Amino acid sequence: MASAQTRTSATITGDGIAESLTGRPGDAARGRALVVDRTTTCILCHSGPFPELRFQGDLAPNLAGAGSRWTIPQLRLRLVDASKFNPDTIMPSYYRMDGLTWVGRNWQGKPILDAEQIEDIVAYLATLRD
């Protein structure tokens, strides 16, 4: 997935990250593909408007309506570092690498998702409106 070389800094302002990590909007179609990928991302813990998928997660909130509940900056921060909203969250920090204690061997020294993947997922989640 991601490499340390593709990582850019993220500035938290209030309850979100206002600026795109890549300087441009993500691609919602690629974002949807990432959201439903069972190897590393959202569908493992979340359910959502994915009628074709069996066995969706039930550990975290349903993603249906995510774009209505949260702004793009809030969605971005949730992916970068959900612990900013809930220090006890079980959601991985998909982009942050510092200060983590339980990191699998395959993910040490690199983020789970690169900046483009974060932006793609944000673009898709923003389309999920009530």
XYZ file of N, CA and C in Angstrom:
390
model
N 0.826 -1.180 0.000
C 0.000 0.000 0.000
C 0.876 1.252 0.000
N 0.986 1.926 1.136
C 1.648 3.217 1.187
C 3.126 3.070 1.526
N 3.864 4.089 1.192
C 5.269 4.131 1.581
C 5.540 5.448 2.284
N 6.571 5.476 3.103
C 6.901 6.685 3.858
C 7.216 7.844 2.917
N 7.727 7.569 1.728
C 8.082 8.628 0.787
C 6.858 9.392 0.282
N 5.676 8.791 0.299
C 4.489 9.455 -0.213
C 3.768 10.266 0.856
N 4.304 10.308 2.041
C 3.661 10.961 3.169
C 3.927 12.461 3.183
N 2.867 13.250 3.358
C 3.001 14.692 3.516
C 2.424 15.070 4.872
N 2.746 16.244 5.348
C 2.249 16.655 6.660
C 0.784 17.061 6.570
N 0.100 16.952 7.694
C -1.304 17.318 7.778
C -1.469 18.294 8.928
N -2.048 19.441 8.664
C -2.264 20.448 9.686
C -3.697 20.367 10.187
N -3.831 20.089 11.474
C -5.153 20.001 12.092
C -5.587 21.399 12.505
N -6.771 21.775 12.067
C -7.364 23.052 12.426
C -8.750 22.766 12.979
N -8.946 23.072 14.249
C -10.234 22.778 14.871
C -10.458 21.278 14.923
N -11.555 20.818 14.323
C -11.884 19.395 14.352
C -11.688 18.724 12.993
N -10.728 19.238 12.219
C -10.497 18.637 10.915
C -9.157 19.014 10.313
N -8.934 18.491 9.136
C -7.768 18.836 8.318
C -8.334 19.454 7.049
N -8.243 20.775 6.953
C -8.906 21.505 5.871
C -8.267 21.272 4.508
N -6.965 21.174 4.474
C -6.262 21.081 3.201
C -6.089 19.632 2.757
N -6.303 19.398 1.484
C -6.058 18.082 0.902
C -4.609 17.679 1.146
N -4.384 16.416 1.440
C -3.016 15.928 1.658
C -2.217 15.887 0.358
N -2.910 15.916 -0.768
C -2.241 15.866 -2.071
C -2.297 17.190 -2.812
N -3.085 18.136 -2.295
C -3.259 19.412 -2.986
C -4.360 19.366 -4.027
N -5.060 18.245 -4.126
C -6.158 18.121 -5.084
C -7.215 17.167 -4.524
N -8.430 17.233 -5.053
C -9.477 16.331 -4.569
C -9.171 14.880 -4.934
N -9.717 13.982 -4.144
C -9.571 12.565 -4.437
C -10.568 12.102 -5.472
N -10.448 10.850 -5.856
C -11.329 10.223 -6.831
C -12.303 9.307 -6.082
N -13.588 9.641 -6.131
C -14.594 8.905 -5.360
C -14.706 7.441 -5.791
N -14.545 7.145 -7.072
C -14.639 5.748 -7.526
C -13.502 4.913 -6.940
N -12.299 5.454 -6.961
C -11.177 4.738 -6.330
C -11.402 4.631 -4.824
N -11.980 5.680 -4.231
C -12.262 5.669 -2.806
C -13.235 4.572 -2.424
N -14.276 4.383 -3.219
C -15.237 3.318 -2.929
C -14.548 1.963 -2.973
N -13.704 1.763 -3.972
C -12.978 0.488 -4.079
C -12.125 0.246 -2.837
N -11.508 1.282 -2.310
C -10.706 1.149 -1.091
C -11.576 0.867 0.123
N -12.717 1.543 0.230
C -13.612 1.360 1.370
C -14.085 -0.087 1.473
N -14.364 -0.713 0.348
C -14.894 -2.087 0.371
C -13.809 -3.154 0.280
N -12.552 -2.747 0.249
C -11.430 -3.694 0.217
C -11.254 -4.316 1.599
N -11.436 -5.595 1.690
C -11.383 -6.275 2.990
C -9.968 -6.450 3.548
N -8.949 -6.133 2.788
C -7.597 -6.391 3.277
C -7.112 -5.375 4.307
N -7.536 -4.126 4.220
C -6.985 -3.142 5.154
C -7.942 -2.064 5.617
N -9.071 -1.862 4.988
C -9.807 -0.640 5.325
C -11.203 -0.844 5.875
N -12.050 0.085 5.615
C -13.303 0.388 6.301
C -14.266 -0.773 6.517
N -14.490 -1.577 5.505
C -15.536 -2.595 5.560
C -15.266 -3.662 6.625
N -14.044 -3.752 7.093
C -13.745 -4.710 8.156
C -14.518 -4.385 9.433
N -14.696 -3.104 9.720
C -15.360 -2.680 10.961
C -16.690 -1.971 10.716
N -16.837 -1.312 9.571
C -18.031 -0.532 9.261
C -18.943 -1.286 8.296
N -20.222 -0.984 8.381
C -21.165 -1.392 7.346
C -21.512 -0.134 6.561
N -22.269 -0.305 5.496
C -22.640 0.858 4.709
C -23.532 0.489 3.559
N -23.716 1.426 2.650
C -24.597 1.213 1.513
C -23.912 0.385 0.416
N -23.627 -0.855 0.756
C -22.915 -1.759 -0.156
C -23.728 -3.039 -0.292
N -24.863 -2.987 -0.986
C -25.764 -4.136 -1.021
C -25.139 -5.401 -1.604
N -24.126 -5.266 -2.404
C -23.491 -6.427 -3.023
C -22.537 -7.159 -2.077
N -22.213 -6.549 -0.949
C -21.246 -7.139 -0.030
C -21.922 -7.843 1.137
N -21.558 -9.069 1.318
C -21.997 -9.807 2.500
C -20.944 -9.620 3.581
N -21.334 -9.830 4.805
C -20.403 -9.806 5.933
C -19.713 -8.454 6.106
N -20.511 -7.432 6.278
C -19.971 -6.109 6.575
C -19.729 -5.998 8.075
N -18.801 -5.116 8.457
C -18.443 -4.959 9.859
C -19.568 -4.412 10.710
N -19.474 -4.674 12.022
C -20.473 -4.146 12.950
C -19.831 -3.581 14.222
N -18.545 -3.258 14.145
C -17.840 -2.701 15.302
C -17.877 -1.180 15.349
N -18.232 -0.555 14.234
C -18.133 0.894 14.118
C -19.399 1.431 13.440
N -19.583 2.745 13.441
C -20.797 3.317 12.849
C -20.978 2.946 11.371
N -22.239 2.850 10.975
C -22.585 2.624 9.578
C -22.126 3.846 8.777
N -21.555 3.622 7.606
C -21.041 4.716 6.794
C -22.118 5.409 5.966
N -23.315 4.834 5.898
C -24.404 5.491 5.176
C -24.617 6.882 5.777
N -24.662 7.888 4.930
C -24.861 9.252 5.404
C -23.627 9.919 5.979
N -22.454 9.298 5.832
C -21.221 9.883 6.397
C -20.977 11.293 5.881
N -21.283 11.544 4.613
C -21.087 12.875 4.041
C -22.051 13.912 4.582
N -23.145 13.467 5.161
C -24.083 14.390 5.807
C -23.705 14.645 7.263
N -23.098 13.657 7.899
C -22.742 13.784 9.320
C -21.447 14.548 9.556
N -20.507 14.414 8.626
C -19.191 15.010 8.826
C -18.776 15.824 7.610
N -18.018 16.879 7.839
C -17.472 17.696 6.756
C -16.277 16.968 6.145
N -15.833 17.433 5.017
C -14.646 16.846 4.387
C -13.428 16.952 5.311
N -13.169 18.112 5.943
C -12.035 18.157 6.878
C -12.170 17.168 8.041
N -13.386 16.985 8.554
C -13.595 16.021 9.640
C -13.372 14.596 9.155
N -13.856 14.273 7.969
C -13.624 12.934 7.408
C -12.130 12.671 7.247
N -11.421 13.676 6.731
C -9.976 13.532 6.510
C -9.263 13.256 7.836
N -9.595 14.004 8.886
C -8.942 13.791 10.178
C -9.291 12.427 10.755
N -10.509 11.971 10.570
C -10.892 10.646 11.067
C -10.018 9.560 10.452
N -9.680 9.716 9.184
C -8.821 8.724 8.532
C -7.356 8.883 8.935
N -6.908 10.110 9.023
C -5.517 10.363 9.391
C -5.253 9.929 10.826
N -6.154 10.305 11.749
C -5.930 10.007 13.169
C -7.232 10.115 13.953
N -8.006 9.036 13.979
C -9.303 9.028 14.666
C -9.166 9.257 16.165
N -7.980 9.037 16.715
C -7.804 9.231 18.158
C -7.943 10.700 18.558
N -7.917 11.609 17.614
C -8.135 13.026 17.925
C -9.580 13.252 18.358
N -10.499 12.391 17.921
C -11.904 12.486 18.315
C -12.200 11.617 19.523
N -11.541 10.463 19.598
C -11.777 9.514 20.682
C -10.463 8.826 21.014
N -9.821 9.194 22.112
C -8.521 8.606 22.456
C -8.566 7.087 22.638
N -9.749 6.547 22.908
C -9.886 5.103 23.117
C -10.377 4.356 21.876
N -10.389 5.005 20.736
C -10.900 4.380 19.518
C -10.113 3.125 19.147
N -10.789 2.192 18.520
C -10.088 1.018 17.980
C -9.766 1.222 16.498
N -10.207 2.348 15.940
C -9.923 2.627 14.530
C -8.444 2.930 14.366
N -7.817 2.276 13.394
C -6.389 2.544 13.170
C -6.151 3.975 12.693
N -4.973 4.485 12.964
C -4.534 5.737 12.357
C -3.983 5.361 10.992
N -4.750 5.615 9.958
C -4.369 5.157 8.625
C -3.204 5.941 8.025
N -2.902 7.098 8.577
C -1.849 7.943 7.999
C -0.787 8.346 9.018
N -1.192 8.568 10.251
C -0.243 8.971 11.299
C 0.670 7.799 11.633
N 1.931 8.096 11.933
C 2.884 7.038 12.276
C 3.537 7.241 13.637
N 3.535 8.455 14.173
C 4.234 8.725 15.425
C 3.363 8.397 16.630
N 3.983 7.949 17.697
C 3.293 7.711 18.957
C 2.400 6.477 18.993
N 2.491 5.617 18.019
C 1.664 4.408 17.991
C 2.368 3.297 18.760
N 1.601 2.470 19.458
C 2.213 1.411 20.259
C 1.933 0.007 19.733
N 0.800 -0.226 19.127
C 0.448 -1.557 18.615
C 0.463 -1.512 17.093
N 1.640 -1.684 16.508
C 1.786 -1.611 15.063
C 2.277 -2.963 14.562
N 1.534 -3.527 13.632
C 1.937 -4.801 13.041
C 3.254 -4.674 12.313
N 3.983 -5.765 12.261
C 5.304 -5.778 11.637
C 5.267 -5.242 10.204
N 4.238 -5.572 9.452
C 4.153 -5.121 8.054
C 3.921 -3.626 7.915
N 3.502 -2.968 8.997
C 3.175 -1.541 8.922
C 4.153 -0.664 9.687
N 5.184 -1.209 10.283
C 6.134 -0.396 11.029
C 6.904 0.515 10.074
N 6.929 1.801 10.427
C 7.680 2.775 9.640
C 6.969 3.283 8.402
N 5.692 2.941 8.241
C 4.946 3.445 7.092
C 3.464 3.538 7.438
N 2.767 4.453 6.773
C 1.323 4.561 7.027
C 0.582 3.421 6.328
N -0.621 3.145 6.782
C -1.432 2.113 6.143
C -1.877 2.578 4.757
N -2.269 3.842 4.662
C -2.709 4.432 3.398
C -1.841 5.631 3.053
N -1.610 5.847 1.758
C -0.864 7.040 1.362
C -1.830 8.220 1.194
N -1.294 9.392 0.941
C -2.095 10.614 0.868
C -3.171 10.517 -0.208
N -2.845 9.978 -1.348
C -3.825 9.862 -2.432
C -4.974 8.929 -2.034
N -4.653 7.838 -1.378
C -5.697 6.912 -0.930
C -6.599 7.560 0.111
N -6.022 8.315 1.034
C -6.827 9.051 2.018
C -7.789 9.980 1.287
N -7.279 10.751 0.340
C -8.125 11.706 -0.386
C -9.196 10.999 -1.202
N -8.891 9.849 -1.776
C -9.893 9.093 -2.532
C -11.021 8.623 -1.615
N -10.673 8.106 -0.449
C -11.698 7.649 0.502
C -12.528 8.828 0.989
N -11.891 9.948 1.300
C -12.622 11.145 1.723
C -13.609 11.565 0.632
N -13.163 11.573 -0.624
C -14.034 11.951 -1.731
C -15.251 11.035 -1.812
N -15.045 9.733 -1.613
C -16.175 8.810 -1.663
C -17.105 9.008 -0.463
N -16.553 9.048 0.738
C -17.393 9.181 1.928
C -18.223 10.467 1.877
N -17.674 11.522 1.281
C -18.403 12.790 1.167
C -19.637 12.645 0.271
N -19.653 11.645 -0.605
C -20.817 11.446 -1.486
C -21.945 10.709 -0.768
N -21.678 10.113 0.377
C -22.689 9.328 1.084
C -23.578 10.268 1.888
N -24.664 10.662 1.290
C -25.585 11.645 1.885
C -26.904 10.982 2.248
N -27.535 11.488 3.301
C -28.865 10.994 3.686
C -29.902 11.524 2.726
